[in-house]
Amino acid sequence: HIQDPASQRLTWNKPPKSVLVIKKIRDASLLQPFKELCVYLTEENNMIVYVEKKVLEDPAIANDENFGPVKKKFCTFREDYDDISNQIDFIICLGGDGTLLYASSLFQGSVPPVMAFHLGSLGFLTPFNFENFQSQVTQVIEGNAALVLRSRLKVKVVKEHRDKSSVQNGIEENGVVSANLEKEVGKQIMQYQVLNEVVVDRGPSSYLSNVDVFLDGHLITTVQGDGVIVSTPTGSTAYAAAAGASMIHPNVPAIMITPICPHSLSFRPIVVPAGVELKIMLSPDARNTAWVSFDGRKRQEICHGDSISITTSCYPLPSICFRDPVSDWFESLAQCLHWNVRKKQNNFAVEEEE
């Protein structure tokens, strides 16, 4: 029996009490919706509202005396300092798709259900319209909503510690690997949970990137070009789509590998099963280093000997649907990307025959 993706529903074991409100920073158009939402959550529903500290530092909020009594009820936190992962029942995002990606980055383990309102520029991942927010938020609090579990990527970056006195990046001016690369003195390991994609590119270098891609320990190809995108189905409509990949529904368990401007006519994007482990490393004869970013953040340099391991995370992001996973996705394709929009062909005129 194959599960119907529309059958996933939000249910609460106990009524939700705390909500995290994510607001796009430095956007004046969101101030009024933000205030209306917070008043509704605190006064109408007696919810505990968590807000990032820098949101409340906005002068338009800090100097609003009418908003003062509501603001005093907030619980605040700072990114990278405070751990709120076990204190949030669900999340509300106000802004564009970037707010959902940011919410994902705050939770490196289990993610609470996310309700996203499109008040930004694109809105592919944000299906809710703010006009009727009271009734929609009430439905979520009562547990009456469809869900789509958006898979994430678990990424591990292993870097070798290097002596600062050696040639920068281990590369000489002519691009050849330096002979006096320092000895390994240990490794630095970083882990990330990624909702859209991991992008490995050539950075500021004028040379082609030259990276090896391994799948479950086997070398499958070497990417020579501007780089490679490893994305989730959710990320298939982001950078991967711009690079020529197919768009995949978020309920499909898969990982996509898409080259960026490959120097090969036959290098087509591929889809591999969710759960395989990909490993990306600089090729031994690469002329230059590479750079990697995770959902457009935490950008860093990858040198010879470093590695990036990627597999499907066991912590998906539960995204609350406006209608259901299928309808929402095709609606996003039509509204945001104008998918398959063209002028219709005229039919033949029917001539009357005697």
PDB file of C-alpha atoms in Angstrom, residues 198-205 207-211 225-229 239 260 282 288-293 299-300 302 308:
ATOM      1  CA  VAL A 198      24.187  22.327  -0.729  1.00  0.00           C
ATOM      2  CA  VAL A 199      26.073  24.294  -3.399  1.00  0.00           C
ATOM      3  CA  VAL A 200      29.729  23.594  -4.186  1.00  0.00           C
ATOM      4  CA  ASP A 201      31.202  26.150  -6.596  1.00  0.00           C
ATOM      5  CA  ARG A 202      34.500  27.592  -7.809  1.00  0.00           C
ATOM      6  CA  GLY A 203      34.172  30.779  -5.795  1.00  0.00           C
ATOM      7  CA  PRO A 204      36.298  33.735  -6.986  1.00  0.00           C
ATOM      8  CA  SER A 205      38.656  31.544  -9.029  1.00  0.00           C
ATOM      9  CA  TYR A 207      39.484  28.123 -13.179  1.00  0.00           C
ATOM     10  CA  LEU A 208      36.814  25.451 -13.578  1.00  0.00           C
ATOM     11  CA  SER A 209      35.880  23.707 -10.366  1.00  0.00           C
ATOM     12  CA  ASN A 210      37.182  20.144 -10.277  1.00  0.00           C
ATOM     13  CA  VAL A 211      35.472  18.032  -7.603  1.00  0.00           C
ATOM     14  CA  GLY A 225      32.394  23.342 -14.491  1.00  0.00           C
ATOM     15  CA  ASP A 226      31.128  26.088 -12.227  1.00  0.00           C
ATOM     16  CA  GLY A 227      30.121  23.597  -9.534  1.00  0.00           C
ATOM     17  CA  VAL A 228      27.428  21.181  -8.406  1.00  0.00           C
ATOM     18  CA  ILE A 229      24.110  21.456  -6.538  1.00  0.00           C
ATOM     19  CA  TYR A 239      18.701  26.959  -7.642  1.00  0.00           C
ATOM     20  CA  ILE A 260      26.278  24.100 -12.695  1.00  0.00           C
ATOM     21  CA  LEU A 282      38.410  18.346  -4.385  1.00  0.00           C
ATOM     22  CA  ASN A 288      42.010  25.699  -7.207  1.00  0.00           C
ATOM     23  CA  THR A 289      39.957  25.301  -4.045  1.00  0.00           C
ATOM     24  CA  ALA A 290      36.156  25.177  -3.935  1.00  0.00           C
ATOM     25  CA  TRP A 291      33.530  26.953  -1.868  1.00  0.00           C
ATOM     26  CA  VAL A 292      30.418  25.512  -0.257  1.00  0.00           C
ATOM     27  CA  SER A 293      27.220  27.060   1.128  1.00  0.00           C
ATOM     28  CA  ARG A 299      29.704  29.939   3.066  1.00  0.00           C
ATOM     29  CA  GLN A 300      33.225  28.542   3.482  1.00  0.00           C
ATOM     30  CA  ILE A 302      37.007  23.691   0.844  1.00  0.00           C
ATOM     31  CA  ILE A 308      31.556  17.128   2.435  1.00  0.00           C
TER      32      ILE A 308
END
